[in-house]
Amino acid sequence: MEDLFDGSRKDSLRLQMLGWGDKLSAVFIAAIELGLFTKVSQGAHTLADIARALDITELNARRIVETCAAMDLLRREGDAFVNAPDVERYLVEGRSSYQGAWFQWWRKKDPCDWNHLADYLRRTGPTRVLGEEYVAHTVEDAREFHEGMFAVGMGAAHLFHRSVDVSQRKLILDLGGGSGHYCIVAAQKYPEIRGIIFDLPPVVEVTREYVAQCGQSDRISAQAGDFTRDPYPPGADVVLFNGNGTQYAPEMLQSIIRKAYEAMAEDGEMHIIFEMMDDDRAGPVNAALFGLFETFMSSQGQGHSAAEVKRYMEAAGFVDVGIHNFIDKYIRRVTGYKRAG
Ligand SMILES: C[S@@+](CC[C@H](N)C(=O)[O-])C[C@H]1O[C@@H](n2cnc3c(N)ncnc32)[C@H](O)[C@@H]1O
């Protein structure tokens, strides 16, 4: 698969594959929608088993299964097919790690008109601080988005709390905390810690539902506000700002970090996690793509490198600022500390 995307090819195969890229995504979503990976996990391994389990013809089963196998979503073992490890972990329905809803949201509800990206790129009109996606958000939109996001977020939150020890901390402020997963996992791990999720008004209604569902309403609260404009709740000794970098311009990111520094407790720590560019801005592609996404939002959002985020934190007063790979280099964490005095 990989060599198809090698830019040094002499033929046009890579270009053909890029032109067809949306078909690969459609295959992936159809497989999720049919429940292919769930059925394979539950024991439908041959083409005949799979056709029966999905209630489709054997010819169509062969078509989708062979394409998924070519994409290494399924692996062939003789006449049988099994899920690749990441598929088995994240795309089998009924598991708490199931992320199918997230991918289906992006395919079916993505607010961006990617077929007309060139037209959006030609626009020269004014840009806004808060992207259009957020301005028009209703409670129902937020509920649909976070239904997909929650499982992904819980996975990220578990990863965060495995690599960062906040056991001695008292209060987490999660700016743009969405469904509240970082605070929920902290509260599940540490009996004393409390959390505040600060998010836009329609979102916090949904946040409260997730917090209640996880039985944490006594220790985790949700506060409505816009972190680009409103004051932050004071006194947190852990501040999180995750999944929100590319939506904002460098000056705004610096202002958010400065406000967080001023509002937080002495001796506190701040973590910023999102898709950051390499220092030479040559990649990774997901970080560049999230910056590009903001074209549709008429926002000032763009990619930021990890070194830039580190500089923003140091300029605000944070010390011992370090850059860490969170999910390889594709999602990074920049962490800094406020020192008393
Ligand atoms: C991509 S989600 C990330 C959720 C979570 N922080 C995470 O990393 O998993 C972005 C969240 O930030 C919130 N958000 C974005 N801009 C905001 C703003 N200006 N003020 C408050 N919340 C904001 C969104 O409503 C959404 O819930």
Coordinates of C-alpha atoms and ligand atoms in Angstrom, one line a residue:
M1 CA 0.0 0.0 0.0
E2 CA 2.6 2.5 1.1
D3 CA 4.7 2.6 -2.0
L4 CA 1.6 3.7 -3.9
F5 CA 2.0 7.1 -2.2
D6 CA 5.7 7.5 -2.9
G7 CA 6.3 10.9 -4.6
S8 CA 9.3 9.6 -6.5
R9 CA 7.3 7.3 -8.7
K10 CA 7.7 7.9 -12.5
D11 CA 4.2 6.8 -13.4
S12 CA 0.9 8.4 -12.4
L13 CA -0.2 5.7 -10.0
R14 CA 0.2 7.8 -6.8
L15 CA -1.9 10.6 -8.5
Q16 CA -4.6 8.1 -9.5
M17 CA -4.8 6.8 -5.9
L18 CA -5.0 10.4 -4.5
G19 CA -7.7 11.1 -7.0
W20 CA -9.6 8.1 -5.7
G21 CA -8.8 8.7 -2.0
D22 CA -12.4 9.4 -1.1
K23 CA -13.4 5.9 -2.3
L24 CA -11.1 4.4 0.2
S25 CA -12.8 6.3 3.0
A26 CA -16.2 5.3 1.6
V27 CA -15.2 1.6 1.7
F28 CA -14.0 2.0 5.3
I29 CA -17.3 3.6 6.3
A30 CA -19.4 1.0 4.5
A31 CA -17.6 -1.8 6.3
I32 CA -18.3 -0.1 9.6
E33 CA -21.9 0.5 8.7
L34 CA -22.4 -3.1 7.6
G35 CA -20.8 -4.3 10.9
L36 CA -18.2 -6.2 8.9
F37 CA -15.5 -6.0 11.6
T38 CA -17.9 -6.8 14.4
K39 CA -19.1 -9.9 12.6
V40 CA -15.5 -11.0 11.9
S41 CA -14.7 -10.5 15.5
Q42 CA -17.7 -12.6 16.5
G43 CA -16.6 -15.5 14.4
A44 CA -17.6 -14.9 10.7
H45 CA -14.3 -15.7 9.1
T46 CA -14.8 -17.1 5.6
L47 CA -16.5 -15.3 2.8
A48 CA -19.5 -17.6 3.1
D49 CA -19.8 -16.9 6.9
I50 CA -19.4 -13.1 6.3
A51 CA -22.0 -13.0 3.5
R52 CA -24.4 -14.8 5.8
A53 CA -23.7 -12.7 8.8
L54 CA -24.1 -9.4 6.9
D55 CA -27.0 -10.7 4.8
I56 CA -25.3 -9.7 1.5
T57 CA -24.4 -11.9 -1.5
E58 CA -21.2 -13.8 -1.5
L59 CA -20.0 -11.8 -4.5
N60 CA -20.5 -8.5 -2.7
A61 CA -18.9 -10.0 0.4
R62 CA -15.8 -10.9 -1.6
R63 CA -15.7 -7.4 -3.1
I64 CA -15.7 -5.5 0.2
V65 CA -13.6 -8.1 2.1
E66 CA -10.9 -8.2 -0.5
T67 CA -10.7 -4.4 -0.6
C68 CA -10.5 -4.2 3.1
A69 CA -7.8 -6.9 3.1
A70 CA -5.9 -4.8 0.5
M71 CA -6.1 -1.9 2.9
D72 CA -4.8 -4.1 5.7
L73 CA -8.0 -3.6 7.7
L74 CA -8.6 -7.4 7.4
R75 CA -5.9 -10.0 7.3
R76 CA -6.1 -13.3 5.4
E77 CA -5.2 -16.5 7.1
G78 CA -5.8 -19.3 4.5
D79 CA -9.5 -19.1 3.7
A80 CA -10.3 -17.1 6.8
F81 CA -10.2 -13.3 7.5
V82 CA -9.4 -11.7 10.8
N83 CA -9.3 -8.1 11.9
A84 CA -6.1 -6.1 12.0
P85 CA -5.2 -5.3 15.6
D86 CA -6.4 -1.6 15.5
V87 CA -9.6 -2.7 13.8
E88 CA -10.2 -5.3 16.4
R89 CA -9.7 -2.8 19.2
Y90 CA -11.6 0.2 17.9
L91 CA -14.1 -1.0 15.4
V92 CA -16.0 -3.9 17.1
E93 CA -19.4 -2.7 18.3
G94 CA -20.2 -3.1 21.9
R95 CA -16.7 -2.4 23.2
S96 CA -16.1 0.8 25.2
S97 CA -13.2 1.5 22.8
Y98 CA -15.5 1.4 19.8
Q99 CA -14.9 4.5 17.6
G100 CA -17.3 3.7 14.7
A101 CA -19.6 6.6 15.6
W102 CA -16.7 9.1 15.3
F103 CA -15.8 8.0 11.8
Q104 CA -19.4 7.9 10.6
W105 CA -19.9 11.5 12.0
W106 CA -17.0 12.7 9.8
R107 CA -18.2 11.0 6.7
K108 CA -21.9 11.9 7.1
K109 CA -22.0 15.1 9.2
D110 CA -18.7 16.8 8.3
P111 CA -19.7 20.5 8.0
C112 CA -17.1 21.1 5.2
D113 CA -17.8 21.0 1.5
W114 CA -14.5 19.4 0.6
N115 CA -15.5 19.1 -3.1
H116 CA -15.3 22.9 -3.3
L117 CA -12.2 23.4 -1.2
A118 CA -10.5 25.3 -4.1
D119 CA -13.4 27.8 -4.0
Y120 CA -13.0 28.3 -0.3
L121 CA -9.3 28.8 -0.7
R122 CA -10.0 31.6 -3.2
R123 CA -12.0 33.5 -0.7
T124 CA -10.5 36.8 0.6
G125 CA -13.2 38.0 3.0
P126 CA -12.7 38.7 6.6
T127 CA -11.8 35.9 9.0
R128 CA -13.3 35.4 12.4
V129 CA -11.9 34.3 15.8
L130 CA -14.5 31.7 16.5
G131 CA -14.9 29.4 13.5
E132 CA -18.3 29.0 11.9
E133 CA -18.6 25.5 13.2
Y134 CA -18.8 26.8 16.7
V135 CA -20.9 29.9 16.0
A136 CA -23.8 27.9 14.6
H137 CA -23.5 25.0 17.1
T138 CA -26.7 23.8 18.7
V139 CA -27.1 21.5 21.7
E140 CA -28.2 18.8 19.2
D141 CA -25.1 19.3 17.0
A142 CA -22.9 19.1 20.1
R143 CA -24.7 15.9 21.2
E144 CA -24.1 14.3 17.8
F145 CA -20.4 15.4 17.6
H146 CA -19.6 14.3 21.1
E147 CA -21.3 11.0 20.7
G148 CA -18.5 10.2 18.2
M149 CA -15.8 12.1 20.1
F150 CA -16.4 10.5 23.6
A151 CA -14.9 7.1 22.9
V152 CA -11.9 8.6 21.1
G153 CA -11.5 11.1 23.9
M154 CA -11.7 8.5 26.6
G155 CA -8.9 6.6 24.9
A156 CA -6.8 9.8 24.7
A157 CA -7.6 10.6 28.4
H158 CA -6.5 7.1 29.6
L159 CA -3.3 7.6 27.6
F160 CA -2.7 11.0 29.1
H161 CA -3.3 9.8 32.7
R162 CA -0.9 6.9 32.1
S163 CA 1.9 9.2 31.1
V164 CA 1.2 12.2 33.4
D165 CA 0.8 11.8 37.2
V166 CA -1.8 14.2 38.6
S167 CA -2.4 12.1 41.7
Q168 CA -1.2 14.9 44.0
R169 CA -3.3 17.6 42.3
K170 CA -6.6 19.1 43.5
L171 CA -8.4 20.8 40.6
I172 CA -8.3 20.4 36.9
L173 CA -9.5 23.1 34.6
D174 CA -10.1 21.7 31.1
L175 CA -10.5 24.5 28.6
G176 CA -12.6 23.2 25.7
G177 CA -13.0 19.9 27.5
G178 CA -16.0 18.7 25.4
S179 CA -17.5 15.6 26.9
G180 CA -15.2 15.9 29.9
H181 CA -13.2 12.7 29.4
Y182 CA -9.9 14.0 30.8
C183 CA -11.6 15.0 34.1
I184 CA -13.8 11.9 34.1
V185 CA -10.8 9.5 33.9
A186 CA -8.9 11.6 36.5
A187 CA -11.9 11.4 38.9
Q188 CA -12.1 7.6 38.3
K189 CA -8.4 7.2 39.2
Y190 CA -8.1 9.7 42.1
P191 CA -10.8 9.9 44.8
E192 CA -10.1 13.5 45.8
I193 CA -9.5 15.4 42.6
R194 CA -12.1 17.7 41.2
G195 CA -12.6 19.1 37.7
I196 CA -14.2 22.0 35.8
I197 CA -14.9 21.6 32.1
F198 CA -15.1 25.1 30.4
D199 CA -16.8 24.9 27.0
L200 CA -19.3 26.7 24.8
P201 CA -22.9 27.0 26.1
P202 CA -24.5 24.3 23.9
V203 CA -21.6 21.9 24.7
V204 CA -21.7 22.1 28.5
E205 CA -25.3 20.8 28.5
V206 CA -23.9 17.6 26.8
T207 CA -20.8 17.6 29.1
R208 CA -23.1 17.4 32.1
E209 CA -24.9 14.4 30.6
Y210 CA -21.6 12.5 30.2
V211 CA -20.4 13.5 33.6
A212 CA -23.7 12.3 35.2
Q213 CA -23.6 9.1 33.1
C214 CA -20.1 8.3 34.6
G215 CA -21.4 9.1 38.1
Q216 CA -19.0 12.1 38.7
S217 CA -21.4 15.0 39.0
D218 CA -20.4 15.6 42.6
R219 CA -16.8 16.3 41.7
I220 CA -16.9 17.5 38.1
S221 CA -18.8 20.6 37.0
A222 CA -19.2 22.3 33.6
Q223 CA -19.0 26.0 33.1
A224 CA -20.3 27.7 30.0
G225 CA -18.0 30.3 28.3
D226 CA -15.8 31.2 25.4
F227 CA -12.2 30.9 26.3
T228 CA -11.2 33.5 23.7
R229 CA -13.2 36.1 25.5
D230 CA -14.4 35.1 29.0
P231 CA -12.4 35.0 32.3
Y232 CA -11.3 31.5 33.4
P233 CA -12.3 29.9 36.8
P234 CA -9.3 30.6 39.1
G235 CA -7.1 28.3 41.2
A236 CA -6.7 25.1 39.1
D237 CA -3.4 23.4 39.6
V238 CA -3.8 21.5 36.3
V239 CA -4.9 23.3 33.2
L240 CA -5.6 21.4 30.0
F241 CA -6.0 22.8 26.5
N242 CA -6.4 19.9 24.2
G243 CA -7.7 19.4 20.7
N244 CA -8.0 23.1 20.0
G245 CA -4.7 24.5 18.6
T246 CA -5.3 24.6 14.9
Q247 CA -8.7 26.4 15.3
Y248 CA -6.9 29.5 16.5
A249 CA -4.3 32.0 15.3
P250 CA -0.9 32.3 17.0
E251 CA -1.8 35.6 18.8
M252 CA -5.0 34.0 20.1
L253 CA -3.2 30.9 21.3
Q254 CA -0.7 33.1 23.1
S255 CA -3.5 35.1 24.7
I256 CA -5.3 31.9 25.9
I257 CA -2.1 30.5 27.4
R258 CA -1.4 33.8 29.1
K259 CA -4.9 33.9 30.6
A260 CA -4.5 30.3 31.8
Y261 CA -1.2 31.2 33.4
E262 CA -2.7 34.1 35.2
A263 CA -5.8 32.2 36.4
M264 CA -4.1 29.1 37.6
A265 CA -2.6 28.3 41.1
E266 CA 1.0 28.9 41.9
D267 CA 3.0 25.7 41.2
G268 CA 0.4 24.5 38.7
E269 CA 1.0 22.7 35.4
M270 CA -0.5 23.2 32.0
H271 CA -0.7 20.6 29.2
I272 CA -1.5 21.5 25.6
I273 CA -2.2 18.5 23.3
F274 CA -3.1 18.7 19.6
E275 CA -1.8 17.9 16.1
M276 CA 1.4 20.0 15.9
M277 CA 3.6 20.6 12.9
D278 CA 7.3 19.6 12.8
D279 CA 9.7 22.5 13.3
D280 CA 10.4 22.6 9.5
R281 CA 6.6 22.5 8.8
A282 CA 7.2 19.6 6.4
G283 CA 4.5 17.5 8.2
P284 CA 2.9 15.6 9.6
V285 CA 0.0 15.6 7.2
N286 CA -2.7 15.4 9.8
A287 CA -1.5 18.6 11.5
A288 CA -1.4 20.4 8.1
L289 CA -4.9 19.0 7.3
F290 CA -6.4 20.4 10.5
G291 CA -5.0 23.8 9.7
L292 CA -6.4 23.5 6.2
F293 CA -9.8 22.5 7.6
E294 CA -10.1 26.0 9.1
T295 CA -10.5 27.4 5.6
F296 CA -14.1 26.2 5.6
M297 CA -14.7 27.8 9.0
S298 CA -13.6 31.3 7.9
S299 CA -11.5 31.3 11.0
Q300 CA -7.9 32.5 11.6
G301 CA -6.9 28.9 12.6
Q302 CA -3.8 27.4 11.2
G303 CA -1.1 24.8 12.0
H304 CA 1.4 25.5 14.8
S305 CA 4.7 23.8 15.3
A306 CA 5.5 22.2 18.7
A307 CA 8.4 24.6 19.0
E308 CA 6.0 27.6 18.5
V309 CA 3.7 26.3 21.2
K310 CA 6.7 25.9 23.6
R311 CA 7.6 29.5 22.9
Y312 CA 4.1 30.7 23.5
M313 CA 4.2 29.0 26.9
E314 CA 7.6 30.4 27.8
A315 CA 6.5 33.9 26.9
A316 CA 3.5 33.5 29.3
G317 CA 5.9 32.6 32.1
F318 CA 5.8 28.8 32.2
V319 CA 9.1 27.1 33.0
D320 CA 10.6 23.7 32.3
V321 CA 8.5 23.6 29.1
G322 CA 8.9 20.2 27.4
I323 CA 7.6 18.7 24.1
H324 CA 6.5 15.1 24.2
N325 CA 5.1 12.8 21.5
F326 CA 1.5 11.9 22.6
I327 CA 0.5 9.6 19.7
D328 CA 3.8 9.3 18.0
K329 CA 4.6 12.6 16.4
Y330 CA 1.1 12.9 15.0
I331 CA -0.3 14.4 18.2
R332 CA 2.0 16.1 20.6
R333 CA 1.9 17.3 24.2
V334 CA 3.6 20.5 25.4
T335 CA 3.8 20.8 29.1
G336 CA 4.9 23.7 31.3
Y337 CA 5.0 24.7 35.0
K338 CA 4.1 27.8 36.9
R339 CA 6.5 28.4 39.7
A340 CA 5.6 30.3 42.9
G341 CA 7.1 33.7 43.3
Ligands
LIG1 C1 -12.1 18.9 19.2 S1 -12.9 19.1 20.7 C2 -11.7 18.6 21.8 C3 -12.3 18.1 23.1 C4 -11.2 17.7 24.2 N1 -10.5 18.9 24.7 C5 -10.2 16.7 23.6 O1 -9.1 17.1 23.4 O2 -10.6 15.6 23.5 C6 -12.9 20.9 20.9 C7 -13.7 21.4 22.0 O3 -13.3 22.7 22.3 C8 -14.5 23.5 22.4 N2 -14.2 24.9 22.1 C9 -13.6 25.3 20.9 N3 -13.5 26.7 20.9 C10 -13.9 27.1 22.2 C11 -14.0 28.3 22.8 N4 -13.7 29.5 22.2 N5 -14.5 28.4 24.1 C12 -14.8 27.3 24.7 N6 -14.8 26.0 24.2 C13 -14.3 25.9 22.9 C14 -15.5 22.8 21.5 O4 -16.8 23.2 21.8 C15 -15.2 21.4 21.7 O5 -15.9 20.8 22.7

